[in-house]
Coordinates of C-alpha atoms and ligand atoms in Angstrom, one line a residue:
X1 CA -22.8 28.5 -11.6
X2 CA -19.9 27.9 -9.7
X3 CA -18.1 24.2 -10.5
X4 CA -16.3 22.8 -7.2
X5 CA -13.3 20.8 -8.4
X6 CA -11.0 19.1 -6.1
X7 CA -7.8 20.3 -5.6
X8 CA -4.8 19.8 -7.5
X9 CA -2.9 16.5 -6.8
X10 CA -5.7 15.6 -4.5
X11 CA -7.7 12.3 -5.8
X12 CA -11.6 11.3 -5.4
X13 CA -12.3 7.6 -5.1
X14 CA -15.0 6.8 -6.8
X15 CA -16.4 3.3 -5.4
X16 CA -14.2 1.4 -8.1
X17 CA -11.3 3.2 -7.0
X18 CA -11.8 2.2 -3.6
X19 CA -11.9 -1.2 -4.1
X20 CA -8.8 -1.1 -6.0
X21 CA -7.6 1.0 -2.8
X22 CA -8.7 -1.6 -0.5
X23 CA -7.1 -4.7 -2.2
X24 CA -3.8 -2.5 -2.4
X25 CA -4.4 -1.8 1.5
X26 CA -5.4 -5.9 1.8
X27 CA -2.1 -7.4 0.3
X28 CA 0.6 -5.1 1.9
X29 CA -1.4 -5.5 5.8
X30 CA -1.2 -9.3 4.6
X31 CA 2.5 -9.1 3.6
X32 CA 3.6 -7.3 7.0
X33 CA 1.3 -9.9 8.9
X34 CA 3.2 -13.1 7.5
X35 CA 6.7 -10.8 8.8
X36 CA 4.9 -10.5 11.9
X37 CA 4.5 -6.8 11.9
X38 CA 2.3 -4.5 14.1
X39 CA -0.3 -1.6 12.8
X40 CA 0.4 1.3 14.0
X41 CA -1.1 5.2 13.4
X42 CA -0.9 8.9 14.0
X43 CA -2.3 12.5 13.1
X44 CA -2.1 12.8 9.9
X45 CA -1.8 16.9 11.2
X46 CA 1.1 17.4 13.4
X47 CA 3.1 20.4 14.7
X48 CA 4.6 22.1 12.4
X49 CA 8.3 21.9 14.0
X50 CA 8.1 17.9 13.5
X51 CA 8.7 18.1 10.0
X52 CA 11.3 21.3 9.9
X53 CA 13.6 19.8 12.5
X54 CA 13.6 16.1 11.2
X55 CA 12.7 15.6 7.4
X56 CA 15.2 16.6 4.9
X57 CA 15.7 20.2 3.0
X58 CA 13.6 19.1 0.0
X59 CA 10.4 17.4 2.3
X60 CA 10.0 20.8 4.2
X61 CA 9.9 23.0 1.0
X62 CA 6.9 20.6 0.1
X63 CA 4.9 21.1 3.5
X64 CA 1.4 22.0 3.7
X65 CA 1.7 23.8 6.2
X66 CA -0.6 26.7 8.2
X67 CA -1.7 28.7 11.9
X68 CA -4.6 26.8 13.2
X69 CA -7.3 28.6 15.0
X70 CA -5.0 28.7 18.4
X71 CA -2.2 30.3 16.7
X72 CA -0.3 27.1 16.6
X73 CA 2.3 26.7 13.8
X74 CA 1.1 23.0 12.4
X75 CA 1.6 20.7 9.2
X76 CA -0.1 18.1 7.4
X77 CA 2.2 15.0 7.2
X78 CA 4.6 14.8 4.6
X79 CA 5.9 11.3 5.7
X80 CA 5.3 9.6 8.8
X81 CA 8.6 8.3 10.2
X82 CA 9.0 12.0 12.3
X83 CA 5.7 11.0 14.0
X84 CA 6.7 6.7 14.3
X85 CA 9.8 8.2 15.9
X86 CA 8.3 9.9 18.4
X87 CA 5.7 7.3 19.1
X88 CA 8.9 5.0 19.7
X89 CA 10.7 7.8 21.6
X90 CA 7.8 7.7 24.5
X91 CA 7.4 4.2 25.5
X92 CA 11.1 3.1 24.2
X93 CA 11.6 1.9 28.2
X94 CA 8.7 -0.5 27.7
X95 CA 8.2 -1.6 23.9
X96 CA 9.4 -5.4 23.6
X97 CA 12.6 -5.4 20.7
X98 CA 13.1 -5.7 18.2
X99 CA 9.9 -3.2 17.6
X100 CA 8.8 -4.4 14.2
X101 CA 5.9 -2.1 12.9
X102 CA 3.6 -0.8 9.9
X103 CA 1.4 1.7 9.5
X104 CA -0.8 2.6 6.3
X105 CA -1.6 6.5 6.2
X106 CA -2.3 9.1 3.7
X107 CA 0.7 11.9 3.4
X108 CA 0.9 15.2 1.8
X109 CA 3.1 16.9 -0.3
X110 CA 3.4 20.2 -2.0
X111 CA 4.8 18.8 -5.2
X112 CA 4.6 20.0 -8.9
X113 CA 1.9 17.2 -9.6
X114 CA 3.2 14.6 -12.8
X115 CA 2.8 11.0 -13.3
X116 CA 3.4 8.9 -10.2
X117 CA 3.7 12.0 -8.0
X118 CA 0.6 13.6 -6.2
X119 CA 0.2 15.9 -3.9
X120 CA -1.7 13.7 -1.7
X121 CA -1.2 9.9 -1.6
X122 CA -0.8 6.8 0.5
X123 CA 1.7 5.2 1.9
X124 CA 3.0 1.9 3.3
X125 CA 5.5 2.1 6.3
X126 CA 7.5 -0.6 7.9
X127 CA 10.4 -0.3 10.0
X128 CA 12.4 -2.0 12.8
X129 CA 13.8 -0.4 16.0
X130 CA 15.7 -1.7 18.3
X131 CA 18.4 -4.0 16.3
X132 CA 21.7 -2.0 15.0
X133 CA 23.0 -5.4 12.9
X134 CA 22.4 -6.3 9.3
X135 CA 19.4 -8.7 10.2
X136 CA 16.9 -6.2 10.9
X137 CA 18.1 -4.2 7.4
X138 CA 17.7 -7.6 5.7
X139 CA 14.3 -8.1 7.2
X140 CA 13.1 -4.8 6.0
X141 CA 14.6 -4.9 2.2
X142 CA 12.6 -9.0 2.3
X143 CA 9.6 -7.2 3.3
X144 CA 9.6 -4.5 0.7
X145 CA 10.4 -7.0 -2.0
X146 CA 7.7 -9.8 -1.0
X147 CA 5.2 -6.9 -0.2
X148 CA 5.4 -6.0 -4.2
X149 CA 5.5 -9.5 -5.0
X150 CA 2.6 -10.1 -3.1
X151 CA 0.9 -8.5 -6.4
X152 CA 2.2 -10.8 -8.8
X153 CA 5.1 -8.6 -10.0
X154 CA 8.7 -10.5 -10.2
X155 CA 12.5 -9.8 -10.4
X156 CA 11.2 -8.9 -14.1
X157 CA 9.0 -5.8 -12.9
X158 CA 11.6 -4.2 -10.0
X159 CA 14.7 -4.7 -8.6
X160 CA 15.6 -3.0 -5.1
X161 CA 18.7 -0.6 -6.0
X162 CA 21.1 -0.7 -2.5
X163 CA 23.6 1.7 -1.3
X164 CA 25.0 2.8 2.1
X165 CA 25.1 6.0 3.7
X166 CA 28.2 5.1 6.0
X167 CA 30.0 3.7 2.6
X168 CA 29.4 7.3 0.9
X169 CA 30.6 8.8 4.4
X170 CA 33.6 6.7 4.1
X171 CA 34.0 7.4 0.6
X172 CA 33.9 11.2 0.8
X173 CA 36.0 11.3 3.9
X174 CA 38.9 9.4 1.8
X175 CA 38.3 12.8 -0.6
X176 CA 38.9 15.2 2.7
X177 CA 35.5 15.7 3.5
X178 CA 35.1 14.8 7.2
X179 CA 32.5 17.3 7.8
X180 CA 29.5 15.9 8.5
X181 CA 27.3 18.8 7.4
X182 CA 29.4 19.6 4.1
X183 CA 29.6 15.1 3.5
X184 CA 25.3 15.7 3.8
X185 CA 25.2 18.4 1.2
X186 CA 27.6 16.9 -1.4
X187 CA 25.1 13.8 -1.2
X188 CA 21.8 16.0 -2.0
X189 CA 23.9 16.8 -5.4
X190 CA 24.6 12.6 -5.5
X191 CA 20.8 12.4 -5.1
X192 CA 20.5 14.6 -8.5
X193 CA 23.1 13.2 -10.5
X194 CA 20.4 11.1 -12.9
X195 CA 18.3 14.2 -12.8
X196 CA 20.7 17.4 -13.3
X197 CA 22.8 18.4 -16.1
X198 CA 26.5 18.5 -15.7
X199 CA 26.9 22.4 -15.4
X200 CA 24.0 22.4 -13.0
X201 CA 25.9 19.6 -10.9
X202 CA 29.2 21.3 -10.9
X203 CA 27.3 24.6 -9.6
X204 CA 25.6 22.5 -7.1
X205 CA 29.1 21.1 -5.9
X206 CA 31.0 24.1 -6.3
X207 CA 27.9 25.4 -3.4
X208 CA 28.6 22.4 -1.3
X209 CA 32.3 22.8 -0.9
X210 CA 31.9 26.0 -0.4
X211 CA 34.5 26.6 2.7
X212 CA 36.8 23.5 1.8
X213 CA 39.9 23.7 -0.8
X214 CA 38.2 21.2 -2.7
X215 CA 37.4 21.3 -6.4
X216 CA 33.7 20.8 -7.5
X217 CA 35.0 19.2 -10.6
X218 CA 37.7 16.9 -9.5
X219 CA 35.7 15.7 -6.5
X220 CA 32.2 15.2 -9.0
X221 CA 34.6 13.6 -11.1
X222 CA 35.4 11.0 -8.4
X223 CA 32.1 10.8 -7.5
X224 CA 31.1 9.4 -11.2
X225 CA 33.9 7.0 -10.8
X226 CA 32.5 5.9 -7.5
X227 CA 28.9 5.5 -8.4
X228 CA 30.5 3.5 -11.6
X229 CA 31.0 0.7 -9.2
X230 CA 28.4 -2.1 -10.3
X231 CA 28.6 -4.8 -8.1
X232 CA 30.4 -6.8 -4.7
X233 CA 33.8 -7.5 -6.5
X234 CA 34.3 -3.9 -8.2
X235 CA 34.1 -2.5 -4.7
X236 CA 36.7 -4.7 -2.5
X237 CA 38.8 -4.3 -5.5
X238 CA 38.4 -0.3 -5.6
X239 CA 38.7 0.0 -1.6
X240 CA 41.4 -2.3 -1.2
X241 CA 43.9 -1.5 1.7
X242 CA 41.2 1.0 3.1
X243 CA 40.8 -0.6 6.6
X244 CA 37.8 1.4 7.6
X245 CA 36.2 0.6 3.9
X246 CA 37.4 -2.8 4.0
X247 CA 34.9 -3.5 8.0
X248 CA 32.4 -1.9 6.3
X249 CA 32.6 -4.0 3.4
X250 CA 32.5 -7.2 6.1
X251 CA 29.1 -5.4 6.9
X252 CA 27.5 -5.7 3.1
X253 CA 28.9 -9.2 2.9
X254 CA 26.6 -9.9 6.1
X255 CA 23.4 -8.1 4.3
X256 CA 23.7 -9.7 1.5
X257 CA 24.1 -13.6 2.4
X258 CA 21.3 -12.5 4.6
X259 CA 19.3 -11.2 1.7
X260 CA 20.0 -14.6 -0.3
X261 CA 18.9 -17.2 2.5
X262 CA 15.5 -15.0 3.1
X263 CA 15.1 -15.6 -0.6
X264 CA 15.4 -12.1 -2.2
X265 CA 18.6 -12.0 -3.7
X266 CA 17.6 -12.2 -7.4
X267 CA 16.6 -8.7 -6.8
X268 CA 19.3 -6.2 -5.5
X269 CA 21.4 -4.9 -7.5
X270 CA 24.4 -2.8 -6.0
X271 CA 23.7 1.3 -6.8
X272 CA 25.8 3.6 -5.2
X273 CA 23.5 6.3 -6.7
X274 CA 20.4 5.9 -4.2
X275 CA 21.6 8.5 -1.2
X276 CA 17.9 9.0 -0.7
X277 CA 16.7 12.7 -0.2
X278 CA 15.9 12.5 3.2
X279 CA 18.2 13.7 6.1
X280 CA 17.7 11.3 8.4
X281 CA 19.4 8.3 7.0
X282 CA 22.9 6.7 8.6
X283 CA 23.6 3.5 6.8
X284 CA 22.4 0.8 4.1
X285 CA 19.5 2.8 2.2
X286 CA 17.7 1.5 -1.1
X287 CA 14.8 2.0 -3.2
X288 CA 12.1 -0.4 -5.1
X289 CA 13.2 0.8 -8.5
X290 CA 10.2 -0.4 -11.6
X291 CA 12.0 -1.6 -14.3
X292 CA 9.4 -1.8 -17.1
X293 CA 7.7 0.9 -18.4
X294 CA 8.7 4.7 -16.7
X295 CA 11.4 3.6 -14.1
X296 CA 10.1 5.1 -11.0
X297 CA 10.5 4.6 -7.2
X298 CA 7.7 2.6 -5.9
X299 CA 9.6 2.7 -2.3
X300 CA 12.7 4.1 -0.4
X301 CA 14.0 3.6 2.9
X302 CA 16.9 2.3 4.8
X303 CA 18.5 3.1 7.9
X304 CA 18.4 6.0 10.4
X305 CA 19.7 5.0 13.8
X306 CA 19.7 8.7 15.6
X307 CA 16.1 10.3 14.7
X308 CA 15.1 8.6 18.2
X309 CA 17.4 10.6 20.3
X310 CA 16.5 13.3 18.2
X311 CA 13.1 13.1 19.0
X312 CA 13.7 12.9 23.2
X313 CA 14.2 8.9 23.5
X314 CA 17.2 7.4 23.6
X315 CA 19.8 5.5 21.9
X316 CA 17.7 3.3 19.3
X317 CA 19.1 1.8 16.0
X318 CA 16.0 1.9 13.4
X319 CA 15.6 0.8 9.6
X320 CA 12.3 1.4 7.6
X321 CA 11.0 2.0 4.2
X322 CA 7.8 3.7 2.5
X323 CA 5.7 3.0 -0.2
X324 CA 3.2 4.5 -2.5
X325 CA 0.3 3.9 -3.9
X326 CA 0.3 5.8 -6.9
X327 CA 3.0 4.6 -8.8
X328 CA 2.4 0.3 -7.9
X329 CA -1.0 1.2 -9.0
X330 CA -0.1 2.6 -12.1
X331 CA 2.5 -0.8 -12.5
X332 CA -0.1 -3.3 -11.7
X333 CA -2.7 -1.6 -14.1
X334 CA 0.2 -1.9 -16.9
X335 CA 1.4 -5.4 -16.3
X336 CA -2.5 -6.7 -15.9
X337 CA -2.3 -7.2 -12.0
X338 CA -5.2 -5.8 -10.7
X339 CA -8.0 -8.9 -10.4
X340 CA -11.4 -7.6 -11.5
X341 CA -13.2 -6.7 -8.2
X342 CA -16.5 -7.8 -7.8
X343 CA -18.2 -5.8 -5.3
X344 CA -22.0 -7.6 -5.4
X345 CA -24.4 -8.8 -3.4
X346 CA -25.0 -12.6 -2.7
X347 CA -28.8 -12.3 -2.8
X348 CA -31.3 -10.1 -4.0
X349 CA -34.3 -10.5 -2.3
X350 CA -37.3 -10.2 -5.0
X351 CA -40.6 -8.5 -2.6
X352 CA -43.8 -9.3 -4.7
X353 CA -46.5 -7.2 -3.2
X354 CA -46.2 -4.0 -0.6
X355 CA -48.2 -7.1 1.7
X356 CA -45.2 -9.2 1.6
X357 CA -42.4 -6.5 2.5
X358 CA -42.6 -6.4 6.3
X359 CA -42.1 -10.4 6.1
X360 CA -39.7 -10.8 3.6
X361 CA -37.2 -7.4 5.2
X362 CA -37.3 -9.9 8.6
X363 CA -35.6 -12.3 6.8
X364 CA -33.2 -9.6 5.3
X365 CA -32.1 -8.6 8.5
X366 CA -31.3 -11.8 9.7
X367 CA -29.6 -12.8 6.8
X368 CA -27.0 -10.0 6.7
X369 CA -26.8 -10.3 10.8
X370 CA -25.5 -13.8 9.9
X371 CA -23.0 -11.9 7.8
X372 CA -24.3 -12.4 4.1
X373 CA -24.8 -9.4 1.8
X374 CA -28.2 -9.1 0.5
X375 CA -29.8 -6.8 -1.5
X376 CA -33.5 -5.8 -2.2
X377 CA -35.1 -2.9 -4.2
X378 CA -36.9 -0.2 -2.2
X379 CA -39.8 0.2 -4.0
X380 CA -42.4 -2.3 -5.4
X381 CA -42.7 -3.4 -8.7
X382 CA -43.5 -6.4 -11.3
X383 CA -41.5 -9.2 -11.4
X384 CA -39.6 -9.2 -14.7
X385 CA -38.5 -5.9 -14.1
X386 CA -37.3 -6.7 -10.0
X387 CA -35.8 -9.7 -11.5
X388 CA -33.8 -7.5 -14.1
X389 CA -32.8 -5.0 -10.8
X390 CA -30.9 -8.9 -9.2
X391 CA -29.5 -9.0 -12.1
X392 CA -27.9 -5.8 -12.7
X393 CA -27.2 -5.6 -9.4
X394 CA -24.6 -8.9 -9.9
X395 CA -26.4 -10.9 -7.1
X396 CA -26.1 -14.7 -8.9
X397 CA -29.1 -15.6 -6.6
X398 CA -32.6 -14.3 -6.2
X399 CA -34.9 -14.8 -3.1
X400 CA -38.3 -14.4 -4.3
X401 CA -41.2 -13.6 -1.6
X402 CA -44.4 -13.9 -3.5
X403 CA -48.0 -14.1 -1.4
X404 CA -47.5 -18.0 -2.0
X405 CA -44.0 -18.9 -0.6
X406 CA -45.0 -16.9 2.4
X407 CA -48.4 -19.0 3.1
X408 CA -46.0 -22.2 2.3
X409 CA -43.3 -20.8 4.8
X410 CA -40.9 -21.0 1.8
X411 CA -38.7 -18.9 -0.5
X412 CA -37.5 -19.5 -4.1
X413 CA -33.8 -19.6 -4.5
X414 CA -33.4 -18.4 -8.4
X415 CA -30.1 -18.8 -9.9
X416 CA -30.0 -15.8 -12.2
X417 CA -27.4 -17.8 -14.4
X418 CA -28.8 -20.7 -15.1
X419 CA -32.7 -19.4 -14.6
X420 CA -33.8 -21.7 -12.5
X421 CA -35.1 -21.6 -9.0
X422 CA -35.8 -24.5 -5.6
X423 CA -38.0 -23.4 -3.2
X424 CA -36.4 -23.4 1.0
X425 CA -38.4 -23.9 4.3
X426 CA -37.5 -20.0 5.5
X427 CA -36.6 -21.5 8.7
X428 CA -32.4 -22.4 8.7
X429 CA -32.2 -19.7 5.4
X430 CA -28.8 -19.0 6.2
X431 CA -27.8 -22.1 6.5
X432 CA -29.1 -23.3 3.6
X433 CA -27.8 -20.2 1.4
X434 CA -24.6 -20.5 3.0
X435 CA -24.5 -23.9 1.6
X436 CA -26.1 -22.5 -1.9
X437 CA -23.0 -20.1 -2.1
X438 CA -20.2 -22.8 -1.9
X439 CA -21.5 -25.8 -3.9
X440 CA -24.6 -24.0 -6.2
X441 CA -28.3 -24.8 -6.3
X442 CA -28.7 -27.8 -6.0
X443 CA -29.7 -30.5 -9.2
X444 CA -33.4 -31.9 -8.2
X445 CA -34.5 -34.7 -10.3
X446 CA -38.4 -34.3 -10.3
X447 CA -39.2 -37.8 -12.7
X448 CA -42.5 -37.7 -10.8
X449 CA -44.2 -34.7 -11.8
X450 CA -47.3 -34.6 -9.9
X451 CA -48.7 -32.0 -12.9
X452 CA -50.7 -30.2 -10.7
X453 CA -47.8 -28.1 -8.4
X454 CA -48.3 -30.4 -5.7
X455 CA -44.4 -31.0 -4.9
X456 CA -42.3 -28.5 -3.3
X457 CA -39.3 -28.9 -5.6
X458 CA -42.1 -28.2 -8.5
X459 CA -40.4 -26.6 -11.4
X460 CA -43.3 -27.0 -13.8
X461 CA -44.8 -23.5 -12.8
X462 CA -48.4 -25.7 -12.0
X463 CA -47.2 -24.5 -8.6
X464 CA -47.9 -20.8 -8.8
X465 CA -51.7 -21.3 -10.3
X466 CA -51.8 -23.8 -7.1
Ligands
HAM1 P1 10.2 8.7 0.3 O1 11.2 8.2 -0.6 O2 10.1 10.2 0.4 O3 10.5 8.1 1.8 O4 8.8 8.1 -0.1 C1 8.7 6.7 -0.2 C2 7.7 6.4 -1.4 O5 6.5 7.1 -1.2 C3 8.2 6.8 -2.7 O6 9.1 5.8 -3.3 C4 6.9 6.9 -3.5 O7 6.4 5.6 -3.9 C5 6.0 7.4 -2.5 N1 5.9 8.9 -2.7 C6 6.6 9.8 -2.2 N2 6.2 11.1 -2.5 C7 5.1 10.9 -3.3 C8 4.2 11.7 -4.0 N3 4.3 13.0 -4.0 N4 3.2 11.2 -4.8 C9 3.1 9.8 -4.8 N5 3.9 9.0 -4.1 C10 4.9 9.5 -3.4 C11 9.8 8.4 2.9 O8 8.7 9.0 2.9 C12 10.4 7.8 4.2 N6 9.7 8.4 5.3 C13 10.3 6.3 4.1 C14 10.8 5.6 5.3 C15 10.1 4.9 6.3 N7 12.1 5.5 5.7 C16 12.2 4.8 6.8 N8 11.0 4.5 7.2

């Protein structure tokens, strides 16, 4: 027979997984809610043209792409900033600015699938439009950084790794590359200089000067030397006298005080090898970099201030940055971050007898309209064993509905921990289990047993042979 396996790179969530999902999901929408960001979504299929015209070189080799029924030429998302930029695009003449929103989606990519890299994954957006100066950079780099620590991790587990796109522009410009289009492909080799070997770079930079006098090894040469730069200080002193260098430099002053007073400061660290892959990107771009274990991404983004106009709207500065799922989860399983999730019901209800169902269901209902999560088993059976189906079940409380509580207008509250049960006037239940699940059941003194079952608190069992 025929086995059906999911696709490559394509993950099934089993119920744990989706509670792992979920408190990923819970802790970045609580993140971009304390920035004051906005949830946003889109198709997660789009036309096809999207994605060709506005992600980079290496994103559209990756599509999934195909001809729908209609003959139309579409894609499943590879990213969503094409589609937040189009969003933006038709209401820019009435969105409020600064525009400062998020979006959680699922993306897909054709990718050769490894460790931290599916083919399909989720992703965290957030990105700013409308605000061209360093503050709404800064407020995107302190939202990426307290979005991670939002899990626990510190300046221990990642640092954010931040370059500029207008400082490599600059840079390569100084070299005698003004051209815009040749300046974009020298970076794709930047963005493989951890990754390639040195004759693989040099071909890739003797490809990218094609048409210029320049020398692929000289100008990669210089290009080491520039990356080499570690910090602030080695790059006024390697810029001096460069007046166009030196404003810009005025600009990354600006970002970072700005990144110290909102608190993040501890974790950037000046890289000049993070060009990021995608085309779109103009100015101050970074990544969350994990620096225990594998160092992977966890997130990229930075600034692209003309995919708007691009996209039909107009003139509208915009910074952003994505992140995945798949490799935080893999770095909060490592460093012990994700909390054991316990997905179980607050009461089990315990039916004794087919008689009693109809009765004890009613209470059921109302319970779980009053918004607690109650359980019950769907078929009869003895009591030992439906006490044994609470407790595997996790509910810390049982409701037991026996022939007698129901004549008495009662039901026994059984802690499953402790083993011992009160019985509750069934009228205000919710109430009183509301109560039950913040302070416990309650202690009952009984120094007056009756003997006979006679008292309602009665824990001496007389009560049942009442
Ligand atoms: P990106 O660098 O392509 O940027 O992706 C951002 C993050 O998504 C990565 O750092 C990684 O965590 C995750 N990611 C990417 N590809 C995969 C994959 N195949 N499997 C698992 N995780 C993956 C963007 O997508 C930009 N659109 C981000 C952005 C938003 N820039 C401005 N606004």
């Amino acid at each position: 027979m025929a086995t059906f396996k999911s696709l490559p790179g394509f993950r099934e969530f089993y119920p744990e997984d989706c509670a792992i999902r979920n408190f990923i999901f819970s802790r970045w929408r609580d993140a971009a809610g304390r920035f004051n960001f906005l949830e946003w979504d889109a198709p997660a299929l789009e036309p096809l043209e999207l994605f060709t015209e506005k992600s980079g070189e290496e994103i559209v080799s990756q599509l999934f792409n195909f001809e729908d029924k209609g003959g139309r030429k579409v894609s499943l998302r590879p990213e969503m900033t094409p589609s937040l930029a189009r969003l933006i695009a038709a209401r820019a003449g009435s969105l409020r600015r600064p525009i400062k929103w998020f979006a959680i989606g699922e993306n897909y990519r054709y990718e050769k699938q490894q460790r931290g890299r599916l083919r399909a994954f989720y992703q965290y957006n957030a990105d700013i439009f409308g605000e061209a100066g360093c503050s709404a950079d800064a407020e995107i780099i302190a939202l990426c950084v307290e979005s991670l620590c939002a899990f626990g991790l510190s300046s221990e587990d990642f640092c954010i790794r931040l370059s500029d796109r207008t400082l490599w522009f600059l840079f390569l410009e100084s070299l005698g590359i003004a051209d815009e289009a040749t300046a974009v492909k020298v970076l794709a080799v930047v963005d493989k200089l951890e990754r390639v070997a040195h004759d693989g770079l040099i071909e890739m930079m003797t490809a990218a000067l094609a048409g210029t006098s320049l020398d692929a090894a000289e100008t990669l040469a210089k290009v080491r030397e520039f990356v080499a730069l570690g910090d602030f200080a080695a790059l006024e002193k390697y810029f001096d006298g460069n007046e166009k260098l030196a404003a810009r430099l005025a600009d990354w002053r600006n970002l970072l005080a700005l990144l110290a007073a909102l608190g993040v400061g501890s974790f950037i660290r000046i890289d000049l090898t993070i060009v990021r892959g995608l085309a779109y990107y103009t100015g101050f771009v970074f990544e969350a970099f994990q620096l225990v274990g594998e160092g992977r991404a966890l997130a990229g983004g930075g600034r692209y201030d003309k995919l708007v106009k691009k996209l039909g709207g107009p003139d509208m500065p915009a910074v952003g940055f994505g992140m995945g799922d798949v490799t935080l989860r893999n770095l909060l399983e490592q460093q012990h971050l994700l909390p054991q999730i316990e997905d179980v019901p607050d009461f089990y209800a315990i039916i004794l007898g087919e008689e009693n169902r109809a009765e004890a269901l009613a209470d059921v209902a109302d319970l779980r309209r009053f918004g607690l999560r109650v359980e019950y088993a769907f078929k009869d059976g003895k009591f030992g064993k439906l006490i044994q189906a609470a407790e595997q079940a996790g509910a810390r409380y049982a409701l037991i509905y026996g022939t007698n509580e129901l004549a008495h207008g009662v039901v026994k509250v059984r802690d499953t921990q402790e083993r011992r049960e009160i019985a509750f006037p069934r009228e205000s239940l919710a109430d009183t289990l509301f109560g039950i699940l913040q302070t416990g059941l309650p202690v009952i003194e009984e120094p007056h047993c009756h003997g006979d079952g006679s008292c309602d608190h009665c824990t001496c069992g007389k009560k049942e042979a009442r």
